[in-house]
Backbone as numpy.savetxt, mean C-alpha at the origin, in Angstrom:
# Nx Ny Nz CAx CAy CAz Cx Cy Cz
6.47 -14.93 -3.06 5.62 -13.76 -3.06 6.52 -12.51 -3.06
6.17 -11.55 -3.87 6.95 -10.33 -4.03 6.52 -9.27 -3.01
7.47 -8.46 -2.56 7.17 -7.37 -1.63 7.10 -6.06 -2.41
6.08 -5.26 -2.12 5.94 -3.94 -2.73 5.94 -2.90 -1.62
6.24 -1.65 -1.97 6.33 -0.56 -1.01 5.30 0.51 -1.33
4.72 1.08 -0.27 3.72 2.13 -0.38 4.15 3.32 0.46
3.71 4.51 0.06 3.94 5.71 0.87 2.83 5.77 1.92
3.23 5.92 3.18 2.30 6.00 4.30 2.44 7.36 4.96
1.29 8.03 5.20 1.29 9.32 5.90 0.99 9.06 7.37
1.74 9.69 8.25 1.44 9.67 9.67 1.05 11.08 10.07
-0.23 11.25 10.45 -0.74 12.57 10.82 -0.92 12.61 12.33
-0.30 13.59 12.96 -0.36 13.70 14.41 -1.00 15.02 14.82
-1.85 14.94 15.84 -2.40 16.14 16.46 -2.21 15.99 17.96
-2.15 17.10 18.65 -1.87 17.08 20.08 -2.89 16.33 20.90
-4.16 16.44 20.56 -5.21 15.85 21.38 -5.59 14.43 20.95
-5.54 14.14 19.66 -6.02 12.86 19.16 -4.94 11.82 18.98
-3.68 12.20 19.03 -2.60 11.25 18.80 -2.26 11.16 17.33
-1.70 10.03 16.91 -1.26 9.86 15.53 -2.08 8.81 14.80
-2.29 9.05 13.52 -3.04 8.13 12.67 -2.21 7.86 11.43
-2.06 6.57 11.07 -1.35 6.21 9.84 -2.36 5.93 8.75
-2.09 6.43 7.56 -2.99 6.23 6.43 -2.16 6.02 5.18
-2.51 5.00 4.42 -1.80 4.76 3.16 -2.16 5.84 2.16
-1.16 6.45 1.58 -1.38 7.51 0.61 -1.83 6.88 -0.71
-2.93 7.37 -1.29 -3.36 6.79 -2.56 -2.32 7.04 -3.65
-2.13 6.06 -4.47 -1.15 6.21 -5.54 -0.48 4.91 -5.88
0.73 5.02 -6.38 1.44 3.87 -6.91 2.08 3.02 -5.83
2.36 1.79 -6.22 3.18 0.88 -5.42 4.56 0.84 -6.06
5.59 0.66 -5.26 6.96 0.70 -5.76 7.63 -0.66 -5.55
8.48 -1.04 -6.49 9.15 -2.33 -6.44 10.32 -2.34 -5.45
10.92 -1.17 -5.20 12.06 -1.12 -4.29 11.87 0.01 -3.27
12.55 -0.14 -2.16 12.48 0.89 -1.11 13.11 2.20 -1.60
14.14 2.11 -2.43 14.80 3.30 -2.94 13.85 4.15 -3.79
13.06 3.50 -4.64 12.07 4.23 -5.45 11.07 4.94 -4.56
10.61 4.24 -3.54 9.63 4.82 -2.61 10.23 6.00 -1.86
11.46 5.86 -1.38 12.10 6.94 -0.64 12.36 8.16 -1.52
12.62 7.96 -2.81 12.78 9.07 -3.75 11.49 9.86 -3.85
10.37 9.16 -3.91 9.06 9.82 -3.95 8.80 10.58 -2.65
9.11 9.96 -1.52 8.90 10.60 -0.21 9.73 11.88 -0.10
10.96 11.85 -0.58 11.81 13.04 -0.47 11.33 14.18 -1.35
10.54 13.88 -2.39 10.03 14.92 -3.29 8.72 15.54 -2.80
8.09 14.94 -1.79 6.81 15.45 -1.28 7.05 16.70 -0.43
6.24 17.72 -0.62 6.33 18.95 0.16 5.94 18.66 1.61
6.75 19.11 2.53 6.52 18.86 3.96 5.41 19.75 4.50
4.59 19.17 5.39 3.54 19.93 6.08 3.67 19.67 7.58
3.29 20.64 8.35 3.38 20.52 9.80 2.42 19.43 10.30
2.93 18.53 11.12 2.11 17.47 11.70 1.94 16.24 10.83
2.56 16.23 9.64 2.44 15.08 8.74 3.83 14.56 8.41
4.04 13.27 8.62 5.30 12.63 8.27 5.02 11.55 7.23
5.95 11.35 6.33 5.82 10.34 5.28 6.89 9.28 5.46
6.54 8.03 5.22 7.51 6.95 5.26 7.08 5.86 4.28
7.96 4.91 4.05 7.66 3.79 3.16 7.39 2.55 4.00
6.36 1.83 3.62 5.99 0.61 4.33 5.90 -0.53 3.32
6.42 -1.68 3.70 6.40 -2.82 2.78 5.24 -3.74 3.12
4.67 -4.33 2.08 3.59 -5.30 2.22 3.77 -6.36 1.15
3.34 -7.59 1.43 3.41 -8.61 0.37 2.41 -8.29 -0.73
2.78 -8.58 -1.96 1.89 -8.34 -3.09 0.97 -9.54 -3.25
-0.32 -9.26 -3.37 -1.30 -10.32 -3.58 -1.65 -10.35 -5.06
-1.49 -11.50 -5.64 -1.80 -11.66 -7.05 -3.21 -12.24 -7.15
-4.10 -11.48 -7.77 -5.48 -11.93 -7.89 -5.65 -12.75 -9.16
-6.39 -13.82 -9.04 -6.71 -14.61 -10.22 -8.17 -15.02 -10.14
-8.77 -15.17 -11.27 -10.19 -15.50 -11.32 -10.33 -16.97 -11.71
-11.10 -17.72 -10.93 -11.36 -19.13 -11.20 -12.82 -19.31 -11.54
-13.10 -20.12 -12.52 -14.49 -20.41 -12.91 -14.96 -21.67 -12.21
-16.20 -21.65 -11.77 -16.80 -22.85 -11.19 -17.21 -23.80 -12.31
-17.58 -25.00 -11.92 -17.93 -26.02 -12.90 -19.13 -25.61 -13.74
-20.11 -24.94 -13.11 -21.30 -24.57 -13.88 -21.03 -23.43 -14.86
-19.91 -22.72 -14.69 -19.52 -21.69 -15.65 -20.26 -20.38 -15.53
-21.24 -20.30 -14.62 -22.04 -19.08 -14.52 -21.43 -18.11 -13.52
-21.10 -18.60 -12.34 -20.58 -17.73 -11.29 -19.07 -17.87 -11.21
-18.42 -16.81 -10.82 -16.97 -16.86 -10.64 -16.62 -16.23 -9.30
-15.44 -16.51 -8.84 -14.97 -15.92 -7.60 -13.50 -15.57 -7.77
-13.02 -14.68 -6.93 -11.64 -14.21 -7.03 -10.89 -14.67 -5.79
-9.69 -15.22 -5.99 -8.86 -15.64 -4.88 -7.56 -14.85 -4.91
-6.86 -14.85 -3.80 -5.60 -14.11 -3.74 -4.44 -14.94 -4.26
-4.61 -16.22 -4.43 -3.53 -17.06 -4.90 -2.55 -17.43 -3.80
-2.75 -16.94 -2.58 -1.86 -17.25 -1.46 -2.21 -18.61 -0.89
-1.19 -19.30 -0.42 -1.42 -20.63 0.17 -1.07 -20.61 1.62
């Protein structure tokens, strides 16, 4: 299974604490590509950016015997 990297925003406020949220956008094949993107993002007060790795799930569609309904699996074992 391949590992991909995503940009994650950590938003902190004094009263509520910190919340991590995956930034919408691309997935990166290497940490270096992800860090290049993070370094190009304009900094804002209370928001930090970092790269987080996750396993890539490959979706595949399998047909049932009756051929009418289908379902999607992650392919993970």
